[in-house]
mmCIF file of N, CA and C in Angstrom:
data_model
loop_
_atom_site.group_PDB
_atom_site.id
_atom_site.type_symbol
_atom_site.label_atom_id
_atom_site.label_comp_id
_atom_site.label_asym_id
_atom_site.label_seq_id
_atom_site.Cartn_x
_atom_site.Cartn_y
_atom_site.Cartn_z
ATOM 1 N N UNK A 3 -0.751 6.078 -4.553
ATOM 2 C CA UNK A 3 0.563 5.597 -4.895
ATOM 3 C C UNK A 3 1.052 6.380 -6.106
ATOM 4 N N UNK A 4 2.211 6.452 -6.094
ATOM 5 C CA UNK A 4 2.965 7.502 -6.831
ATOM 6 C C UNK A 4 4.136 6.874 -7.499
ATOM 7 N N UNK A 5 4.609 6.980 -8.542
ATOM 8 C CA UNK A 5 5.836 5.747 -9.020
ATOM 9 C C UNK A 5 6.616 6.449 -10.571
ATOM 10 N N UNK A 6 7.477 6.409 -10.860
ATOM 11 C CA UNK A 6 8.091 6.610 -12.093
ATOM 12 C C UNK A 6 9.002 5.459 -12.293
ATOM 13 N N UNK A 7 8.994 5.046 -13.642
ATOM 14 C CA UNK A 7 9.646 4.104 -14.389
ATOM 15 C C UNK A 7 8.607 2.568 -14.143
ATOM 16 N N UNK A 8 9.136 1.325 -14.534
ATOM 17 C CA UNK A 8 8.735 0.728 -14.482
ATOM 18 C C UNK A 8 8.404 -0.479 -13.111
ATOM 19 N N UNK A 9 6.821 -0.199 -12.839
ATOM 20 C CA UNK A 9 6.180 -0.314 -11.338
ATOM 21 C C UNK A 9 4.644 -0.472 -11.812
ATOM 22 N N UNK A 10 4.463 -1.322 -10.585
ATOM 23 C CA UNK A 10 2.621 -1.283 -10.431
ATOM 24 C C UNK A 10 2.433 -1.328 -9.240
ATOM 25 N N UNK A 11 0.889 -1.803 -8.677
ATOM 26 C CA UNK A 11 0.876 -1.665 -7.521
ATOM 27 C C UNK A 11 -0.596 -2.386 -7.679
ATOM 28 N N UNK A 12 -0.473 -3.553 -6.459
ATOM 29 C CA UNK A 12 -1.951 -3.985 -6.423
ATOM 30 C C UNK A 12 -1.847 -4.239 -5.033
ATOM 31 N N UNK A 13 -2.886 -4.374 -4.678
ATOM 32 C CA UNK A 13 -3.696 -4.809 -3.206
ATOM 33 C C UNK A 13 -3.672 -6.001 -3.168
ATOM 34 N N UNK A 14 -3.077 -6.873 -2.280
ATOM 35 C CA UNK A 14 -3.356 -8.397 -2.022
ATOM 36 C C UNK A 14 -3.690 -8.934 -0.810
ATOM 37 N N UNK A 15 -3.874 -10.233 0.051
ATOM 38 C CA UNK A 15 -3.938 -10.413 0.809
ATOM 39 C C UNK A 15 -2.728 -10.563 1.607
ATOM 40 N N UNK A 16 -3.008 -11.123 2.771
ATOM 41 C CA UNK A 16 -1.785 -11.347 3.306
ATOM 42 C C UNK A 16 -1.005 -12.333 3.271
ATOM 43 N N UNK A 17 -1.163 -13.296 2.440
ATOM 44 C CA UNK A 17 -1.062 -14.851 2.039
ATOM 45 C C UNK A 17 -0.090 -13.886 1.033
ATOM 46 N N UNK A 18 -0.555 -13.194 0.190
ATOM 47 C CA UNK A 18 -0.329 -12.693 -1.046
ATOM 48 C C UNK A 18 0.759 -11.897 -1.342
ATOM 49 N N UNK A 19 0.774 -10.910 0.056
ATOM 50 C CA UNK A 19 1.948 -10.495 0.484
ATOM 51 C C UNK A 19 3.052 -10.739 0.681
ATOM 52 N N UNK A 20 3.032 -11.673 1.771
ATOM 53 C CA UNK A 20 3.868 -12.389 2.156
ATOM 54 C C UNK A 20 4.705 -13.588 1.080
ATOM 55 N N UNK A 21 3.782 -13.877 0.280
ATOM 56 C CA UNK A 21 5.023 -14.830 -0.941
ATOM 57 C C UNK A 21 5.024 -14.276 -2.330
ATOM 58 N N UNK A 22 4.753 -12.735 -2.222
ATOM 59 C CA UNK A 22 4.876 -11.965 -3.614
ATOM 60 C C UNK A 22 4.219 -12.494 -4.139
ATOM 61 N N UNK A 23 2.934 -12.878 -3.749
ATOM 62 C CA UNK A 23 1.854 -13.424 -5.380
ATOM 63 C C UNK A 23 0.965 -12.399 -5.253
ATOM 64 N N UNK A 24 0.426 -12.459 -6.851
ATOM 65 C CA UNK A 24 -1.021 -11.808 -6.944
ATOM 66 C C UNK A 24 -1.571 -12.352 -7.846
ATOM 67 N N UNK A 25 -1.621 -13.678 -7.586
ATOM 68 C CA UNK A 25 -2.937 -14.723 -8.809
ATOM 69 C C UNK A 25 -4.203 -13.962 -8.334
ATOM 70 N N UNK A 26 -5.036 -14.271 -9.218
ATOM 71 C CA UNK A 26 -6.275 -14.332 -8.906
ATOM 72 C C UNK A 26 -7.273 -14.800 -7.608
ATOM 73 N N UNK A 27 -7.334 -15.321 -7.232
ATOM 74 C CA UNK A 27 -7.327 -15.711 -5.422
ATOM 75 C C UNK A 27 -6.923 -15.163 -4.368
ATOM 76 N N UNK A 28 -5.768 -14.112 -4.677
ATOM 77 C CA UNK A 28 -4.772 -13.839 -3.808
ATOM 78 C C UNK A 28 -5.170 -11.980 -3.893
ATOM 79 N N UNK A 29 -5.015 -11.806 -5.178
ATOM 80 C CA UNK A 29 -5.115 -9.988 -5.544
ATOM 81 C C UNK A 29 -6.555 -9.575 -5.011
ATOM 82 N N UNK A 30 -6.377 -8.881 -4.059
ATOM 83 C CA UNK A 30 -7.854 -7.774 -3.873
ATOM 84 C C UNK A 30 -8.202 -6.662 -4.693
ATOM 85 N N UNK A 31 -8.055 -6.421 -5.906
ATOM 86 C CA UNK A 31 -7.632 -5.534 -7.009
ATOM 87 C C UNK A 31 -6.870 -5.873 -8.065
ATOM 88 N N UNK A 32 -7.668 -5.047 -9.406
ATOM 89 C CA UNK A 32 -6.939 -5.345 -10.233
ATOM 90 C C UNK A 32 -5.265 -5.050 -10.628
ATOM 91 N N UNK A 33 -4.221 -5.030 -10.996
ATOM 92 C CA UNK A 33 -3.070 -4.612 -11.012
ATOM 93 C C UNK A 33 -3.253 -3.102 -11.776
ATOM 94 N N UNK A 34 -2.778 -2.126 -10.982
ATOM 95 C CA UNK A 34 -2.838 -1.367 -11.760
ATOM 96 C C UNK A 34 -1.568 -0.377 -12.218
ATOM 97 N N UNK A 35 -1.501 -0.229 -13.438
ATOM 98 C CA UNK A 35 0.016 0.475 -14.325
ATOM 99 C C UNK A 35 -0.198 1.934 -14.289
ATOM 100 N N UNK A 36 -0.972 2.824 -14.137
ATOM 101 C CA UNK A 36 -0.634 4.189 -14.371
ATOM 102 C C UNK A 36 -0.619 4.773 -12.674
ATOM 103 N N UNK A 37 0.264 5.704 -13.029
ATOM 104 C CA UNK A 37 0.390 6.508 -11.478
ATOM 105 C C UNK A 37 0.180 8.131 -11.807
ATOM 106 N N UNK A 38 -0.318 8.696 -11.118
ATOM 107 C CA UNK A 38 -0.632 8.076 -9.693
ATOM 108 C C UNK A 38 -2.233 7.262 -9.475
ATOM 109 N N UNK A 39 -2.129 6.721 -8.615
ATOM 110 C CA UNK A 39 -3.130 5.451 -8.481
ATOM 111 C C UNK A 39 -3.950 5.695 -7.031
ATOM 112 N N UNK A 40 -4.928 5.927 -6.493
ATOM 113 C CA UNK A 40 -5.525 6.022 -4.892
ATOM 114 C C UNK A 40 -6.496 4.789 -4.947
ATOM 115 N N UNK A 41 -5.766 4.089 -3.986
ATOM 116 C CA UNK A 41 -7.066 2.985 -3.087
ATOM 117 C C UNK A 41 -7.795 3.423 -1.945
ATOM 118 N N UNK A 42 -8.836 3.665 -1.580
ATOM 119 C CA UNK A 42 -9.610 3.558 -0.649
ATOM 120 C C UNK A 42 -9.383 3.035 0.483
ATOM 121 N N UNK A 43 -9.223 3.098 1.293
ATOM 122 C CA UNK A 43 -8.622 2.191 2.494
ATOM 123 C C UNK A 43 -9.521 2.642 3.403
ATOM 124 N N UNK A 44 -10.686 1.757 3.714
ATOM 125 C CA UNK A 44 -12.332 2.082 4.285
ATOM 126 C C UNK A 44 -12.346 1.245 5.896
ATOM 127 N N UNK A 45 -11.334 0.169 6.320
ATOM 128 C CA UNK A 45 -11.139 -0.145 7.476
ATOM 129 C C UNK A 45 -9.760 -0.159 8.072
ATOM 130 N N UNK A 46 -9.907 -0.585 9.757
ATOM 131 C CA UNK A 46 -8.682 -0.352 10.227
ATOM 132 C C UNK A 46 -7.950 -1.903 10.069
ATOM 133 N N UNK A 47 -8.416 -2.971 9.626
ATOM 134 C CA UNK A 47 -7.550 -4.085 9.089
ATOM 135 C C UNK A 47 -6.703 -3.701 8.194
ATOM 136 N N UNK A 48 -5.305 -4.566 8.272
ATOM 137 C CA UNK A 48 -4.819 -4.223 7.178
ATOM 138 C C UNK A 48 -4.482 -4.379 5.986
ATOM 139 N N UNK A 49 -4.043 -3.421 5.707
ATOM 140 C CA UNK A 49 -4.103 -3.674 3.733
ATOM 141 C C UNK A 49 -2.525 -3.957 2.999
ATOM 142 N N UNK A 50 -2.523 -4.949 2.078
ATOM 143 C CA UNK A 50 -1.182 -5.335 1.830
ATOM 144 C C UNK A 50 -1.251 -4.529 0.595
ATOM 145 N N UNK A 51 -0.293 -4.666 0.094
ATOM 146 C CA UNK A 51 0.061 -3.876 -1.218
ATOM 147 C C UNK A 51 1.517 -4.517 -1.887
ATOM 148 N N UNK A 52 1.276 -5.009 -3.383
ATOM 149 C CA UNK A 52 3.054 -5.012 -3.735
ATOM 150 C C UNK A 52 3.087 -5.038 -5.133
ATOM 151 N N UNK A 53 4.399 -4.788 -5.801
ATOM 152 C CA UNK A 53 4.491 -4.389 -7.106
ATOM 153 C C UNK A 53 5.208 -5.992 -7.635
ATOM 154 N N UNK A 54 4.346 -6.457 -8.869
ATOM 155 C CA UNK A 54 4.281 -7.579 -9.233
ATOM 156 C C UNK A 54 5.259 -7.370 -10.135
ATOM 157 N N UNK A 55 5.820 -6.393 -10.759
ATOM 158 C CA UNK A 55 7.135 -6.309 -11.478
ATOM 159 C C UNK A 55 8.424 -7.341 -11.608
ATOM 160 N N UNK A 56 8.595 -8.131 -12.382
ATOM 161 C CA UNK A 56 9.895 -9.269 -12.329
ATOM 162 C C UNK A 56 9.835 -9.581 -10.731
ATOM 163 N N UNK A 57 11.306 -9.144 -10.055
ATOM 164 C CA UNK A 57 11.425 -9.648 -8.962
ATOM 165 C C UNK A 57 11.406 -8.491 -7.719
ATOM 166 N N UNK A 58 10.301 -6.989 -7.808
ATOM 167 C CA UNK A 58 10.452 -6.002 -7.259
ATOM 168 C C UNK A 58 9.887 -6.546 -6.009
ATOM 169 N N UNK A 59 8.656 -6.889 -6.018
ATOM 170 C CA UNK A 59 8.432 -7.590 -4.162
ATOM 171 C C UNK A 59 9.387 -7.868 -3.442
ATOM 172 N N UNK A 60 10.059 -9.011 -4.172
ATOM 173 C CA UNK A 60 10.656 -10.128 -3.230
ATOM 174 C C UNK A 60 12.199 -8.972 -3.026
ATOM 175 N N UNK A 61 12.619 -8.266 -3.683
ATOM 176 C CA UNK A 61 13.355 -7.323 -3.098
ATOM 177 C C UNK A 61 13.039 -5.981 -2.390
ATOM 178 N N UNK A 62 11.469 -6.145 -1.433
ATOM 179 C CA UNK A 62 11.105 -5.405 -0.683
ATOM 180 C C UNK A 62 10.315 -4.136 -1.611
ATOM 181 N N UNK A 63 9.677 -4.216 -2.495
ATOM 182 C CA UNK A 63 8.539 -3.600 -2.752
ATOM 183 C C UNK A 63 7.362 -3.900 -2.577
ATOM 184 N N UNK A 64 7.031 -3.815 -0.704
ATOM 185 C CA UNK A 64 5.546 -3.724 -0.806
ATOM 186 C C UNK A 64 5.639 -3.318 0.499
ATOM 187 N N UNK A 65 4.482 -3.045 1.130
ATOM 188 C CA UNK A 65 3.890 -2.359 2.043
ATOM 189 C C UNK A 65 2.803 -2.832 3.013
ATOM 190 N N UNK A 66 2.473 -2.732 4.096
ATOM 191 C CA UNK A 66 1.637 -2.940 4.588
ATOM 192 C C UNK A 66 1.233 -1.713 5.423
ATOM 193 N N UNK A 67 -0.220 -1.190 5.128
ATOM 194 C CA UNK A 67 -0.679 -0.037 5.768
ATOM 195 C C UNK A 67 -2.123 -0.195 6.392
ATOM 196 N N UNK A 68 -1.595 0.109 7.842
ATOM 197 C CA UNK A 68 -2.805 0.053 8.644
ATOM 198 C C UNK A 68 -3.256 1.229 9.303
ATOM 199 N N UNK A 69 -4.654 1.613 9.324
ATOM 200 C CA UNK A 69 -5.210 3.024 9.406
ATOM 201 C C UNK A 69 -5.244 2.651 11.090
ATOM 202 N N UNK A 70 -5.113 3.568 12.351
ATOM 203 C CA UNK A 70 -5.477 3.361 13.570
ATOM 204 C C UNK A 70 -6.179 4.662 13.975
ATOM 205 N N UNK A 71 -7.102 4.367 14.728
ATOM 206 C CA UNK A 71 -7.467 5.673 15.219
ATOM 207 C C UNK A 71 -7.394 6.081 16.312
ATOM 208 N N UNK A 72 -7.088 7.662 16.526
ATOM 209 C CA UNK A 72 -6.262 8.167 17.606
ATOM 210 C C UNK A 72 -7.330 8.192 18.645
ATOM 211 N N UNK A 73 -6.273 8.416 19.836
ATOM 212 C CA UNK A 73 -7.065 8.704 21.042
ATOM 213 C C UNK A 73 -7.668 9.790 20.942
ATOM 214 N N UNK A 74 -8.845 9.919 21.930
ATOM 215 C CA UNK A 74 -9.253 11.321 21.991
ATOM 216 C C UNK A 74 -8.516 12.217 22.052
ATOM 217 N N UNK A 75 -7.361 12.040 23.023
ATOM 218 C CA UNK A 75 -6.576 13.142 23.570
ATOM 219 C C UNK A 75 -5.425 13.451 22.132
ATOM 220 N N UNK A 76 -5.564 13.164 20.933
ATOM 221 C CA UNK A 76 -4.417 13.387 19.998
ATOM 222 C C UNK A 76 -4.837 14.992 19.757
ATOM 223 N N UNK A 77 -3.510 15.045 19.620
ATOM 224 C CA UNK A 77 -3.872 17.000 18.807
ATOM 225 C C UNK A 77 -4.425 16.839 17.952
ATOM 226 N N UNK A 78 -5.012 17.523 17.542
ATOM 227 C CA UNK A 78 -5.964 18.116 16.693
ATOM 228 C C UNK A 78 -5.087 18.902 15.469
ATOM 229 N N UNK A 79 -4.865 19.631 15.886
ATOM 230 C CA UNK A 79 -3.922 20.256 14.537
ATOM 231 C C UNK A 79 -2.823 19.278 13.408
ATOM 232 N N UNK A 80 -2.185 18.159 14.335
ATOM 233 C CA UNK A 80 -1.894 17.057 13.698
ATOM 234 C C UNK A 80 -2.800 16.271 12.549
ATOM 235 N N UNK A 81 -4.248 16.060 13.396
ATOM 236 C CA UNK A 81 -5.365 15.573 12.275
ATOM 237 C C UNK A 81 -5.609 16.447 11.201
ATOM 238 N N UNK A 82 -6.092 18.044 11.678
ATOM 239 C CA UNK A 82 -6.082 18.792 10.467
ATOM 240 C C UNK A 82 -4.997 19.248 9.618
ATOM 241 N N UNK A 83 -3.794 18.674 10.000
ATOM 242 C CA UNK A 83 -3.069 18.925 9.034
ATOM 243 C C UNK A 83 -2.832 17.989 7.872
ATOM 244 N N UNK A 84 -3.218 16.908 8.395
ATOM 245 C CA UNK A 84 -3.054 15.238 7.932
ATOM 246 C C UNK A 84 -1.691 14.668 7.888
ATOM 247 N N UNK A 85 -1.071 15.013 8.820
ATOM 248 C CA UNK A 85 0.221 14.993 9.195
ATOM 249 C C UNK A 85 0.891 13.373 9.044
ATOM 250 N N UNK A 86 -0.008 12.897 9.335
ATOM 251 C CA UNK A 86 -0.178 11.118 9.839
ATOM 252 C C UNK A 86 0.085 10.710 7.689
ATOM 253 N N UNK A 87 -1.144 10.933 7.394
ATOM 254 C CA UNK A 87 -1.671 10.612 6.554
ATOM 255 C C UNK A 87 -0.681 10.829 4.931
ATOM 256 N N UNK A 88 0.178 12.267 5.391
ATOM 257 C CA UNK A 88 1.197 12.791 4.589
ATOM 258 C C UNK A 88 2.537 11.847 4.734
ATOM 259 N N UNK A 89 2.610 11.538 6.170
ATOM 260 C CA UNK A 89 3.784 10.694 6.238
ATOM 261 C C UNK A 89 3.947 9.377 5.507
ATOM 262 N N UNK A 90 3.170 8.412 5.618
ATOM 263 C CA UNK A 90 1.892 7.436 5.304
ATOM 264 C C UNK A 90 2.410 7.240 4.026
ATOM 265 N N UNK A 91 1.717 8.429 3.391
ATOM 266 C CA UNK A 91 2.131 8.298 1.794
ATOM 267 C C UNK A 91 3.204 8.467 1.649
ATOM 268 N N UNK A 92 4.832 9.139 1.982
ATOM 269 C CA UNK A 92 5.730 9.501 1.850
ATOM 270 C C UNK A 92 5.944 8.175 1.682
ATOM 271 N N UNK A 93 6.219 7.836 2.766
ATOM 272 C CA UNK A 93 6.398 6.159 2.937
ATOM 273 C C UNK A 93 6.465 5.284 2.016
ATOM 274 N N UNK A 94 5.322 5.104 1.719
ATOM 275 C CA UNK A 94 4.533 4.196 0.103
ATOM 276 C C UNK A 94 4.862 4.743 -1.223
ATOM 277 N N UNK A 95 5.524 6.200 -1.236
ATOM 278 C CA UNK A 95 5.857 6.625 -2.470
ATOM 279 C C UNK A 95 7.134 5.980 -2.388
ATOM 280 N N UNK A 96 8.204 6.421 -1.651
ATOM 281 C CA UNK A 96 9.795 6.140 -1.511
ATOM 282 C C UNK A 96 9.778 4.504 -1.678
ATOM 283 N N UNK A 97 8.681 3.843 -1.368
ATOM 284 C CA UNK A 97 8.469 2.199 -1.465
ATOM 285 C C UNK A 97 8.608 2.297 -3.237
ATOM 286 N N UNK A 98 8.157 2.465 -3.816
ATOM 287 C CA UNK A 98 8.179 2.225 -5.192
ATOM 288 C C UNK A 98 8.861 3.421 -6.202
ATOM 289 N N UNK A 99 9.856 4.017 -5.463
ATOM 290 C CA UNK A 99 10.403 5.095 -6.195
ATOM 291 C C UNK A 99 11.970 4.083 -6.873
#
């Protein structure tokens, strides 16, 4: 995650997501303030994400990103380019820009 001005970005559940919280119960991660910031994203469940800032959630700062994996038959040059993966982030940056 990538961000200028004032923004964070934490991992929550989907409870967590969904009503802009990130108490303690709710946050899968600590909140974190400096950017740029990389989470790990180690399964294909998905992962919520939102910026606890005043009222930036609830006016659509957050994200939900789910990893899928391609068919056999996907190009290949797509994977090695990380084409998917570039978009992905575009995405999640313009989310908190």
């Amino acid at each position: 995650f990538r961000w200028s001005g004032t923004h964070n970005v934490v991992q929550v559940t989907k409870e967590g997501y969904e009503n802009c919280n990130a108490t303690s119960n709710l946050s899968l991660s600590p909140v974190q303030t400096t950017s740029p910031f990389t989470f790990i994203l180690n399964s294909t469940t998905p992962h919520y994400f939102i910026c606890t800032v005043e009222n930036h959630c609830r006016l659509g700062q957050k994200v939900t990103i789910q990893i899928r994996q391609f068919p056999s038959a996907a190009p290949s040059s797509l994977i090695k380019s990380g084409g998917i993966v570039s978009a992905l982030l575009l995405v999640v940056a313009s989310l908190f820009m």
